[in-house]
Short mmCIF file of C-alpha atoms and ligand atoms in Angstrom, two decimals:
data_model
loop_
_atom_site.label_atom_id
_atom_site.label_comp_id
_atom_site.label_asym_id
_atom_site.label_seq_id
_atom_site.Cartn_x
_atom_site.Cartn_y
_atom_site.Cartn_z
CA UNK A 1 -1.19 -9.45 12.87
CA UNK A 2 -3.68 -10.90 10.39
CA UNK A 3 -4.89 -13.37 13.02
CA UNK A 4 -5.45 -10.62 15.59
CA UNK A 5 -7.66 -8.78 13.13
CA UNK A 6 -9.70 -11.74 11.83
CA UNK A 7 -10.38 -12.84 15.42
CA UNK A 8 -12.49 -9.66 15.66
CA UNK A 9 -14.33 -10.33 12.41
CA UNK A 10 -17.20 -12.59 11.53
CA UNK A 11 -15.70 -14.42 8.55
CA UNK A 12 -16.53 -18.03 7.76
CA UNK A 13 -13.48 -20.23 8.59
CA UNK A 14 -13.18 -21.25 4.91
CA UNK A 15 -13.05 -17.69 3.68
CA UNK A 16 -10.62 -16.68 6.44
CA UNK A 17 -8.23 -19.44 5.33
CA UNK A 18 -8.67 -18.53 1.66
CA UNK A 19 -7.69 -14.94 2.34
CA UNK A 20 -4.79 -15.86 4.63
CA UNK A 21 -2.89 -18.22 2.33
CA UNK A 22 -0.60 -17.23 -0.48
CA UNK A 23 -2.04 -18.57 -3.76
CA UNK A 24 1.23 -19.39 -5.50
CA UNK A 25 4.96 -18.77 -5.33
CA UNK A 26 7.20 -19.34 -8.28
CA UNK A 27 10.89 -19.95 -7.62
CA UNK A 28 13.34 -19.59 -10.46
CA UNK A 29 17.04 -20.38 -10.63
CA UNK A 30 18.79 -19.14 -13.71
CA UNK A 31 22.35 -18.81 -14.88
CA UNK A 32 24.02 -15.78 -16.43
CA UNK A 33 27.54 -15.85 -17.87
CA UNK A 34 29.42 -12.96 -16.24
CA UNK A 35 33.11 -12.20 -15.75
CA UNK A 36 34.03 -15.38 -17.61
CA UNK A 37 31.98 -17.86 -15.59
CA UNK A 38 28.39 -18.94 -15.07
CA UNK A 39 26.62 -17.45 -12.03
CA UNK A 40 23.36 -18.90 -10.75
CA UNK A 41 20.75 -16.56 -9.25
CA UNK A 42 17.60 -17.38 -7.28
CA UNK A 43 14.46 -15.30 -7.69
CA UNK A 44 10.83 -15.43 -6.59
CA UNK A 45 7.48 -14.05 -7.64
CA UNK A 46 4.66 -14.72 -5.25
CA UNK A 47 0.96 -14.12 -5.84
CA UNK A 48 -1.01 -13.79 -2.64
CA UNK A 49 -4.53 -13.04 -3.79
CA UNK A 50 -6.14 -12.76 -7.22
CA UNK A 51 -9.49 -11.44 -6.00
CA UNK A 52 -8.64 -8.58 -8.38
CA UNK A 53 -6.33 -8.71 -11.38
CA UNK A 54 -3.72 -7.74 -12.27
CA UNK A 55 -1.85 -8.44 -9.08
CA UNK A 56 0.69 -5.85 -8.03
CA UNK A 57 3.85 -5.60 -5.98
CA UNK A 58 7.49 -4.60 -6.09
CA UNK A 59 10.60 -6.55 -7.02
CA UNK A 60 13.35 -6.38 -4.44
CA UNK A 61 17.07 -7.02 -4.90
CA UNK A 62 18.67 -8.05 -1.60
CA UNK A 63 20.68 -10.94 -0.16
CA UNK A 64 18.01 -11.59 2.48
CA UNK A 65 15.29 -12.38 -0.06
CA UNK A 66 13.60 -15.73 0.61
CA UNK A 67 10.26 -17.41 0.03
CA UNK A 68 8.76 -16.56 3.42
CA UNK A 69 9.64 -12.89 3.07
CA UNK A 70 8.30 -12.64 -0.48
CA UNK A 71 5.04 -14.33 0.54
CA UNK A 72 4.57 -12.09 3.57
CA UNK A 73 5.21 -9.00 1.46
CA UNK A 74 2.78 -10.26 -1.22
CA UNK A 75 0.08 -10.63 1.45
CA UNK A 76 0.79 -7.11 2.68
CA UNK A 77 0.29 -5.87 -0.90
CA UNK A 78 -3.19 -7.45 -1.03
CA UNK A 79 -4.25 -5.54 2.07
CA UNK A 80 -2.44 -2.36 1.07
CA UNK A 81 -4.19 -2.21 -2.31
CA UNK A 82 -7.56 -2.91 -0.67
CA UNK A 83 -7.00 -0.19 1.94
CA UNK A 84 -6.17 2.54 -0.60
CA UNK A 85 -8.71 1.24 -3.13
CA UNK A 86 -6.21 0.41 -5.87
CA UNK A 87 -7.93 -2.29 -7.97
CA UNK A 88 -5.23 -4.96 -7.67
CA UNK A 89 -4.53 -8.26 -5.96
CA UNK A 90 -1.27 -8.67 -4.03
CA UNK A 91 2.05 -9.92 -5.32
CA UNK A 92 5.76 -9.48 -4.61
CA UNK A 93 9.03 -10.52 -6.17
CA UNK A 94 12.62 -10.75 -5.14
CA UNK A 95 16.04 -11.67 -6.41
CA UNK A 96 18.74 -12.87 -4.04
CA UNK A 97 21.55 -10.59 -5.09
CA UNK A 98 23.61 -7.73 -3.69
CA UNK A 99 23.23 -5.13 -6.46
CA UNK A 100 26.35 -3.29 -5.26
CA UNK A 101 28.51 -6.26 -6.27
CA UNK A 102 27.67 -5.91 -9.94
CA UNK A 103 28.21 -3.10 -12.42
CA UNK A 104 25.41 -1.59 -14.47
CA UNK A 105 25.92 -3.71 -17.57
CA UNK A 106 25.94 -6.92 -15.51
CA UNK A 107 22.83 -5.89 -13.59
CA UNK A 108 21.07 -5.26 -16.89
CA UNK A 109 21.88 -8.77 -18.09
CA UNK A 110 20.69 -10.31 -14.80
CA UNK A 111 17.51 -8.21 -14.72
CA UNK A 112 16.62 -8.98 -18.33
CA UNK A 113 17.08 -12.69 -17.75
CA UNK A 114 14.95 -12.59 -14.56
CA UNK A 115 12.28 -10.59 -16.41
CA UNK A 116 12.35 -13.13 -19.26
CA UNK A 117 11.76 -16.00 -16.84
CA UNK A 118 8.82 -14.20 -15.22
CA UNK A 119 7.24 -12.80 -18.41
CA UNK A 120 7.35 -16.25 -20.01
CA UNK A 121 4.94 -17.42 -17.30
CA UNK A 122 2.71 -14.29 -17.32
CA UNK A 123 4.22 -13.25 -13.99
CA UNK A 124 4.94 -9.96 -15.72
CA UNK A 125 1.93 -8.94 -17.78
CA UNK A 126 -0.22 -5.76 -18.07
CA UNK A 127 -3.44 -7.58 -17.17
CA UNK A 128 -2.01 -10.34 -14.94
CA UNK A 129 0.93 -9.22 -12.87
CA UNK A 130 2.49 -5.76 -12.75
CA UNK A 131 5.76 -5.36 -10.78
CA UNK A 132 7.22 -2.10 -9.43
CA UNK A 133 10.44 -0.96 -7.72
CA UNK A 134 11.31 -1.94 -4.19
CA UNK A 135 14.48 -2.13 -2.10
CA UNK A 136 17.52 -2.26 -4.36
CA UNK A 137 15.62 -1.55 -7.58
CA UNK A 138 14.47 1.68 -9.22
CA UNK A 139 13.47 3.26 -12.53
CA UNK A 140 16.49 1.84 -14.32
CA UNK A 141 15.54 -1.77 -13.57
CA UNK A 142 11.87 -1.07 -14.40
CA UNK A 143 12.89 0.34 -17.81
CA UNK A 144 14.89 -2.85 -18.54
CA UNK A 145 11.94 -5.02 -17.49
CA UNK A 146 9.50 -3.04 -19.69
CA UNK A 147 11.85 -3.28 -22.64
CA UNK A 148 12.34 -7.01 -22.13
CA UNK A 149 8.58 -7.57 -22.03
CA UNK A 150 8.14 -5.49 -25.18
CA UNK A 151 10.78 -7.54 -27.01
CA UNK A 152 8.89 -10.70 -26.11
CA UNK A 153 5.45 -9.24 -26.96
CA UNK A 154 6.08 -7.04 -29.96
CA UNK A 155 2.39 -6.57 -30.86
CA UNK A 156 1.04 -5.89 -27.38
CA UNK A 157 -0.24 -2.31 -27.55
CA UNK A 158 -0.41 -2.18 -23.74
CA UNK A 159 3.14 -3.42 -23.21
CA UNK A 160 4.17 -0.30 -21.25
CA UNK A 161 1.61 -1.20 -18.55
CA UNK A 162 3.48 -4.45 -17.71
CA UNK A 163 5.50 -2.71 -14.99
CA UNK A 164 5.31 0.61 -13.11
CA UNK A 165 7.94 2.94 -11.70
CA UNK A 166 9.48 3.45 -15.14
CA UNK A 167 11.38 6.63 -16.02
CA UNK A 168 9.14 9.34 -17.48
CA UNK A 169 10.84 9.06 -20.86
CA UNK A 170 9.96 5.35 -20.98
CA UNK A 171 6.24 5.48 -20.15
CA UNK A 172 6.54 6.48 -16.50
CA UNK A 173 4.52 9.12 -14.69
CA UNK A 174 5.59 12.37 -13.03
CA UNK A 175 5.84 12.00 -9.28
CA UNK A 176 6.33 8.21 -9.09
CA UNK A 177 9.87 8.30 -7.74
CA UNK A 178 8.91 10.63 -4.89
CA UNK A 179 5.52 8.95 -4.36
CA UNK A 180 6.17 6.73 -1.33
CA UNK A 181 8.02 9.46 0.58
CA UNK A 182 5.39 11.99 -0.47
CA UNK A 183 2.72 9.59 0.80
CA UNK A 184 4.47 9.42 4.18
CA UNK A 185 4.31 13.22 4.34
CA UNK A 186 0.58 13.27 3.43
CA UNK A 187 -0.06 10.51 5.99
CA UNK A 188 1.58 12.54 8.76
CA UNK A 189 -0.32 15.67 7.75
CA UNK A 190 -3.58 13.71 8.00
CA UNK A 191 -2.57 12.28 11.39
CA UNK A 192 -2.11 15.84 12.65
CA UNK A 193 -5.66 16.66 11.49
CA UNK A 194 -7.01 14.04 13.93
CA UNK A 195 -6.92 15.45 17.49
CA UNK A 196 -8.06 12.20 19.07
CA UNK A 197 -5.20 10.27 17.44
CA UNK A 198 -2.67 12.96 18.40
CA UNK A 199 -3.93 12.73 21.97
CA UNK A 200 -3.35 8.97 21.98
CA UNK A 201 0.30 9.64 21.11
CA UNK A 202 0.51 12.58 23.53
CA UNK A 203 1.39 14.98 20.72
CA UNK A 204 0.06 18.51 20.25
CA UNK A 205 0.26 21.25 17.61
CA UNK A 206 1.22 20.59 14.03
CA UNK A 207 4.15 19.05 12.16
CA UNK A 208 5.98 22.35 12.47
CA UNK A 209 8.99 21.97 14.78
CA UNK A 210 8.54 18.24 15.35
CA UNK A 211 11.83 16.35 15.92
CA UNK A 212 12.19 13.48 13.49
CA UNK A 213 14.60 10.53 13.23
CA UNK A 214 14.73 8.64 9.96
CA UNK A 215 16.36 5.29 9.26
CA UNK A 216 17.42 4.71 5.64
CA UNK A 217 18.05 7.65 3.32
CA UNK A 218 17.11 5.70 0.20
CA UNK A 219 14.21 6.48 -2.09
CA UNK A 220 11.50 6.46 0.58
CA UNK A 221 13.44 7.88 3.54
CA UNK A 222 15.14 10.62 1.55
CA UNK A 223 11.94 11.96 0.00
CA UNK A 224 9.96 11.75 3.25
CA UNK A 225 12.69 13.54 5.25
CA UNK A 226 13.24 16.13 2.51
CA UNK A 227 9.55 17.08 2.15
CA UNK A 228 8.89 17.08 5.90
CA UNK A 229 11.84 19.37 6.60
CA UNK A 230 11.46 21.67 3.57
CA UNK A 231 7.66 21.99 3.50
CA UNK A 232 6.30 21.22 6.96
CA UNK A 233 8.94 22.67 9.28
CA UNK A 234 10.04 19.34 10.79
CA UNK A 235 13.52 19.14 12.25
CA UNK A 236 15.43 16.02 11.14
CA UNK A 237 17.58 15.38 14.23
CA UNK A 238 18.75 11.88 13.33
CA UNK A 239 19.65 9.97 10.16
CA UNK A 240 20.55 6.27 10.37
CA UNK A 241 22.26 4.56 7.45
CA UNK A 242 24.04 1.28 6.76
CA UNK A 243 27.38 2.49 8.12
CA UNK A 244 26.15 4.37 11.20
CA UNK A 245 23.98 7.24 12.38
CA UNK A 246 24.16 11.04 12.51
CA UNK A 247 22.60 13.07 15.29
CA UNK A 248 22.16 16.79 15.86
CA UNK A 249 19.54 18.51 18.04
CA UNK A 250 19.86 21.56 15.75
CA UNK A 251 18.59 19.61 12.76
CA UNK A 252 20.41 18.00 9.83
CA UNK A 253 20.37 19.18 6.21
CA UNK A 254 18.82 16.18 4.40
CA UNK A 255 19.90 17.30 0.93
CA UNK A 256 23.51 17.76 2.05
CA UNK A 257 23.63 14.30 3.68
CA UNK A 258 22.09 12.76 0.58
CA UNK A 259 24.85 14.29 -1.56
CA UNK A 260 27.46 13.18 1.01
CA UNK A 261 26.26 9.56 0.80
CA UNK A 262 26.39 9.69 -3.02
CA UNK A 263 29.98 10.96 -2.89
CA UNK A 264 31.34 8.89 0.04
CA UNK A 265 29.18 5.78 0.06
CA UNK A 266 27.92 6.35 3.62
CA UNK A 267 27.24 8.95 6.31
CA UNK A 268 30.56 8.55 8.13
CA UNK A 269 32.60 11.76 8.18
CA UNK A 270 29.65 14.08 7.57
CA UNK A 271 30.48 17.30 9.48
CA UNK A 272 28.69 19.19 12.30
CA UNK A 273 26.83 16.17 13.69
CA UNK A 274 27.56 13.41 16.19
CA UNK A 275 28.46 10.16 14.45
CA UNK A 276 27.37 6.90 16.02
CA UNK A 277 28.94 3.76 14.60
CA UNK A 278 26.10 1.54 15.78
CA UNK A 279 23.41 3.60 14.05
CA UNK A 280 20.52 1.44 15.31
CA UNK A 281 20.97 2.86 18.83
CA UNK A 282 19.54 6.13 17.45
CA UNK A 283 16.20 4.33 17.07
CA UNK A 284 16.08 4.67 20.85
CA UNK A 285 16.85 8.41 20.98
CA UNK A 286 14.22 10.90 22.16
CA UNK A 287 12.23 12.43 19.28
CA UNK A 288 8.61 13.13 18.30
CA UNK A 289 8.41 11.01 15.16
CA UNK A 290 10.46 7.94 14.22
CA UNK A 291 10.49 6.94 10.54
CA UNK A 292 12.02 3.51 9.89
CA UNK A 293 12.45 3.59 6.09
CA UNK A 294 15.11 0.97 5.44
CA UNK A 295 14.32 -2.66 6.13
CA UNK A 296 12.18 -5.03 8.18
CA UNK A 297 12.50 -6.17 11.77
CA UNK A 298 14.61 -3.25 13.03
CA UNK A 299 12.40 -2.65 16.06
CA UNK A 300 12.23 -5.96 17.90
CA UNK A 301 11.77 -7.53 21.34
CA UNK A 302 15.23 -6.39 22.47
CA UNK A 303 14.97 -2.68 21.70
CA UNK A 304 11.21 -1.96 21.64
CA UNK A 305 11.00 -1.06 25.33
CA UNK A 306 13.79 1.49 24.86
CA UNK A 307 12.16 3.31 21.93
CA UNK A 308 11.11 6.76 23.14
CA UNK A 309 9.26 8.10 20.09
CA UNK A 310 5.54 8.54 20.81
CA UNK A 311 4.76 8.16 17.10
CA UNK A 312 6.28 5.69 14.63
CA UNK A 313 5.38 5.78 10.96
CA UNK A 314 6.37 2.59 9.16
CA UNK A 315 7.73 3.88 5.87
CA UNK A 316 9.52 0.55 5.33
CA UNK A 317 7.64 -2.72 5.14
CA UNK A 318 7.52 -4.62 8.42
CA UNK A 319 10.07 -2.60 10.44
CA UNK A 320 8.34 -3.48 13.74
CA UNK A 321 8.12 -7.18 14.63
CA UNK A 322 4.88 -8.59 16.05
CA UNK A 323 6.45 -8.90 19.52
CA UNK A 324 7.74 -5.33 19.46
CA UNK A 325 4.34 -4.11 18.30
CA UNK A 326 2.78 -5.51 21.48
CA UNK A 327 5.39 -3.85 23.73
CA UNK A 328 5.02 -0.47 21.99
CA UNK A 329 1.22 -0.57 22.12
CA UNK A 330 1.32 -1.19 25.87
CA UNK A 331 3.66 1.80 26.23
CA UNK A 332 1.12 4.02 24.44
CA UNK A 333 3.23 4.52 21.33
CA UNK A 334 1.09 5.10 18.22
CA UNK A 335 2.19 3.24 15.09
CA UNK A 336 1.00 4.32 11.66
CA UNK A 337 1.24 0.90 9.97
CA UNK A 338 3.20 0.08 6.80
CA UNK A 339 0.08 -1.17 5.05
CA UNK A 340 -1.07 2.43 4.96
CA UNK A 341 2.07 4.51 5.51
CA UNK A 342 3.97 3.44 2.41
CA UNK A 343 0.96 2.95 0.14
CA UNK A 344 1.87 6.12 -1.80
CA UNK A 345 4.04 4.03 -4.10
CA UNK A 346 1.35 1.64 -5.20
CA UNK A 347 -1.17 4.48 -5.45
CA UNK A 348 0.93 6.38 -7.98
CA UNK A 349 1.81 3.07 -9.67
CA UNK A 350 -1.93 2.67 -10.18
CA UNK A 351 -2.05 6.10 -11.83
CA UNK A 352 0.91 5.14 -14.04
CA UNK A 353 -0.77 1.88 -15.09
CA UNK A 354 -3.98 3.76 -15.97
CA UNK A 355 -1.92 6.31 -17.94
CA UNK A 356 -0.22 3.52 -19.88
CA UNK A 357 -3.51 1.82 -20.69
CA UNK A 358 -5.18 5.06 -21.75
CA UNK A 359 -2.13 6.05 -23.82
CA UNK A 360 -2.43 9.68 -22.83
CA UNK A 361 -0.77 11.83 -20.20
CA UNK A 362 -2.98 13.09 -17.38
CA UNK A 363 -4.18 16.66 -17.92
CA UNK A 364 -3.45 16.70 -21.67
CA UNK A 365 -7.10 17.17 -22.67
CA UNK A 366 -8.26 19.40 -19.80
CA UNK A 367 -5.35 21.68 -18.98
CA UNK A 368 -5.86 24.45 -21.56
CA UNK A 369 -9.67 24.20 -21.31
CA UNK A 370 -9.32 24.75 -17.57
CA UNK A 371 -7.08 27.75 -18.23
CA UNK A 372 -9.54 29.20 -20.78
CA UNK A 373 -12.40 28.99 -18.25
CA UNK A 374 -10.27 30.59 -15.56
CA UNK A 375 -9.38 33.36 -17.98
CA UNK A 376 -13.10 34.14 -18.37
CA UNK A 377 -13.41 34.66 -14.62
CA UNK A 378 -10.25 36.78 -14.46
CA UNK A 379 -11.48 38.96 -17.37
CA UNK A 380 -14.78 39.47 -15.56
CA UNK A 381 -13.03 40.36 -12.30
CA UNK A 382 -10.81 42.83 -14.15
CA UNK A 383 -13.88 44.40 -15.75
CA UNK A 384 -15.43 44.87 -12.28
CA UNK A 385 -12.14 46.25 -11.07
CA UNK A 386 -12.28 48.89 -13.84
CA UNK A 387 -15.92 49.70 -13.07
CA UNK A 388 -15.07 50.25 -9.40
CA UNK A 389 -12.20 52.48 -10.51
CA UNK A 390 -9.63 50.17 -8.92
CA UNK A 391 -10.98 50.61 -5.38
CA UNK A 392 -10.86 46.79 -5.29
CA UNK A 393 -8.09 44.68 -6.75
CA UNK A 394 -6.75 41.14 -6.87
CA UNK A 395 -3.70 40.14 -4.81
CA UNK A 396 -0.63 40.29 -7.11
CA UNK A 397 0.05 36.60 -7.74
CA UNK A 398 -3.59 35.44 -7.61
CA UNK A 399 -4.04 35.89 -11.36
CA UNK A 400 -0.97 33.86 -12.37
CA UNK A 401 -1.74 31.09 -9.86
CA UNK A 402 -5.44 30.87 -10.73
CA UNK A 403 -4.87 30.95 -14.47
CA UNK A 404 -2.52 27.98 -14.57
CA UNK A 405 -4.20 24.65 -15.38
CA UNK A 406 -3.00 21.55 -13.53
CA UNK A 407 -0.16 19.55 -15.09
CA UNK A 408 0.46 15.85 -14.59
CA UNK A 409 2.56 16.26 -11.44
CA UNK A 410 -0.09 18.39 -9.74
CA UNK A 411 -2.81 15.91 -10.67
CA UNK A 412 -0.75 12.98 -9.38
CA UNK A 413 -0.06 14.75 -6.08
CA UNK A 414 -3.71 15.68 -5.75
CA UNK A 415 -4.82 12.08 -6.38
CA UNK A 416 -2.23 10.80 -3.91
CA UNK A 417 -3.22 13.32 -1.23
CA UNK A 418 -6.88 12.43 -1.63
CA UNK A 419 -6.11 8.70 -1.41
CA UNK A 420 -3.94 9.06 1.70
CA UNK A 421 -6.52 11.25 3.46
CA UNK A 422 -9.44 8.96 2.71
CA UNK A 423 -7.60 5.78 3.74
CA UNK A 424 -6.45 7.39 7.00
CA UNK A 425 -9.97 8.52 7.77
CA UNK A 426 -11.34 4.99 7.19
CA UNK A 427 -8.64 3.51 9.41
CA UNK A 428 -9.01 6.05 12.20
CA UNK A 429 -12.82 5.79 12.17
CA UNK A 430 -12.50 2.00 12.54
CA UNK A 431 -10.02 2.41 15.43
CA UNK A 432 -12.34 4.66 17.41
CA UNK A 433 -15.63 2.98 16.52
CA UNK A 434 -14.83 -0.37 18.17
CA UNK A 435 -13.73 -1.04 21.74
CA UNK A 436 -11.95 -4.21 20.68
CA UNK A 437 -9.82 -2.46 18.04
CA UNK A 438 -6.74 -1.40 19.95
CA UNK A 439 -4.60 0.29 17.35
CA UNK A 440 -4.30 1.68 13.83
CA UNK A 441 -2.71 -1.52 12.52
CA UNK A 442 -5.63 -3.70 13.57
CA UNK A 443 -7.95 -1.04 12.15
CA UNK A 444 -6.10 -1.11 8.83
CA UNK A 445 -6.38 -4.90 8.67
CA UNK A 446 -10.09 -4.75 9.53
CA UNK A 447 -10.82 -2.22 6.77
CA UNK A 448 -8.70 -4.09 4.22
CA UNK A 449 -9.79 -7.65 4.98
CA UNK A 450 -13.41 -6.50 4.92
CA UNK A 451 -12.93 -5.24 1.36
CA UNK A 452 -11.12 -8.39 0.20
CA UNK A 453 -13.81 -10.57 1.78
CA UNK A 454 -16.56 -8.54 0.10
CA UNK A 455 -14.83 -9.04 -3.22
CA UNK A 456 -14.63 -12.84 -2.70
CA UNK A 457 -18.25 -12.96 -1.59
CA UNK A 458 -19.29 -11.05 -4.71
CA UNK A 459 -17.66 -13.87 -6.69
CA UNK A 460 -19.87 -16.35 -4.83
CA UNK A 461 -17.16 -17.80 -2.58
P1 NAD B 1 16.31 1.89 -1.15
O1 NAD B 1 17.15 0.74 -1.51
O2 NAD B 1 16.18 3.05 -2.08
O3 NAD B 1 16.75 2.51 0.26
C1 NAD B 1 17.03 1.76 1.40
C2 NAD B 1 18.00 2.60 2.23
O4 NAD B 1 18.20 1.96 3.48
C3 NAD B 1 19.38 2.74 1.58
O5 NAD B 1 19.79 4.09 1.65
C4 NAD B 1 20.26 1.82 2.40
O6 NAD B 1 21.61 2.24 2.43
C5 NAD B 1 19.60 1.92 3.76
N1 NAD B 1 19.90 0.78 4.62
C6 NAD B 1 20.08 -0.51 4.29
N2 NAD B 1 20.36 -1.25 5.36
C7 NAD B 1 20.34 -0.42 6.41
C8 NAD B 1 20.55 -0.58 7.80
N3 NAD B 1 20.84 -1.77 8.32
N4 NAD B 1 20.45 0.50 8.59
C9 NAD B 1 20.15 1.72 8.08
N5 NAD B 1 19.95 1.94 6.77
C10 NAD B 1 20.05 0.88 5.95
O7 NAD B 1 14.87 1.26 -0.81
P2 NAD B 1 13.47 2.00 -0.75
O8 NAD B 1 12.81 1.84 -2.07
O9 NAD B 1 13.62 3.36 -0.16
O10 NAD B 1 12.69 1.04 0.26
C11 NAD B 1 12.84 1.12 1.67
C12 NAD B 1 11.69 0.41 2.33
O11 NAD B 1 10.45 0.96 1.87
C13 NAD B 1 11.60 -1.09 2.05
O12 NAD B 1 11.10 -1.74 3.20
C14 NAD B 1 10.57 -1.16 0.94
O13 NAD B 1 9.90 -2.41 0.91
C15 NAD B 1 9.64 -0.05 1.35
N6 NAD B 1 8.81 0.47 0.26
C16 NAD B 1 9.35 1.06 -0.85
C17 NAD B 1 8.52 1.58 -1.84
C18 NAD B 1 9.07 2.31 -3.04
O14 NAD B 1 8.26 2.90 -3.79
N7 NAD B 1 10.36 2.37 -3.26
C19 NAD B 1 7.13 1.45 -1.72
C20 NAD B 1 6.60 0.84 -0.59
C21 NAD B 1 7.44 0.35 0.40
#
């Protein structure tokens, strides 16, 4: 995918190669004494590009983690950060482990030891390398990592900025957990503001009433499906999980399925829907929007031709293989690429990092000042209202809504919305401005690589 994009660019061969390669990958094998014996774990932290520092990228816990995957995901982070203008280079980490095999106390020991190994080499550091959650990790693991770093760097005043995605009571930011799913929602809203792009997918109208299938009801998939159904009128007709898929043309209650999974460990047995043991076949069901939000490579050469969705938004990283991408493009399917679609996470991570470095919550200084100013306007409007003997009046909830200053969550959502809109506009403009740019993915690479190249050139490379 990178090669397709650079073939359309005018980069010097040296610079092209410099951007393509992964700068460094650190492999660590460490032992932890658990359940009476020593267990050895393998972990990675890869740094793709340091054209900006710190470098940023999640840490994933999964059995499939390997060097190639970590390096590819680190590269994707470089381009993702460039596309959404988050001032970071790209990195990624992974630990080869099935987190479901270990209890909480054991996971804490493993995570702390992994964090120790990385922090010791500045691969976790507020100004060098800042991890975040990814598949199989969440706020809990990030809190352990932050605490481990703090124990090793007791006088570092910026210690909290060594990792993002922390719980709010441990230096996190409001809206981080929902951020990637929220970003998927904002991305789709922006897509539906672009008639030319909708036409390419053969879609009309708005998000309201669109039939959606989502794969993976984890952090990203759950939030995306929840917001799209509760706030935009989408109908979630299919949910695919590890143990199978659920289908109902009438729409599925996302919140209820989420609770069902928490109680039963899977979707099987959930009432009033059709259960499909081989859930992946639902990727081929007719719908308006397909949201793969679980893992990579799920749409491949063998099933791509059967996918009926006219629009795919890659909430997961790399869910469509390069071969499948080609088949889908030829079929006229529009793909909103991962580089952009799931950038909500890193965007809000950026806000969290800034919050940690500034040591103050967003909105703390301005909120009441904003309210005081708004009160002046309301008082003036009320005075006019009196003068006109109440022939004119404000709508009932206008006053309460207008008076309220923005809190951290509103500011985070506003910053995220702005970021997702702007990045989509850049990508879409690139797509339509060049005859040789065939799709949004190539456009995203063109915009991102251009920015990375400019940054290298500014350094005299
Ligand atoms: P998660 O672990 O919270 O959720 C993954 C979900 O997918 C789980 O519910 C799991 O049961 C399900 N799943 C696993 N294997 C499956 C299969 N074969 N079929 C169907 N469902 C399956 O992970 P997440 O954080 O939601 O991440 C999902 C994807 O989004 C990953 O590709 C990740 O790299 C990407 N992503 C996550 C973030 C973030 O902020 N969490 C940010 C950017 C990208």
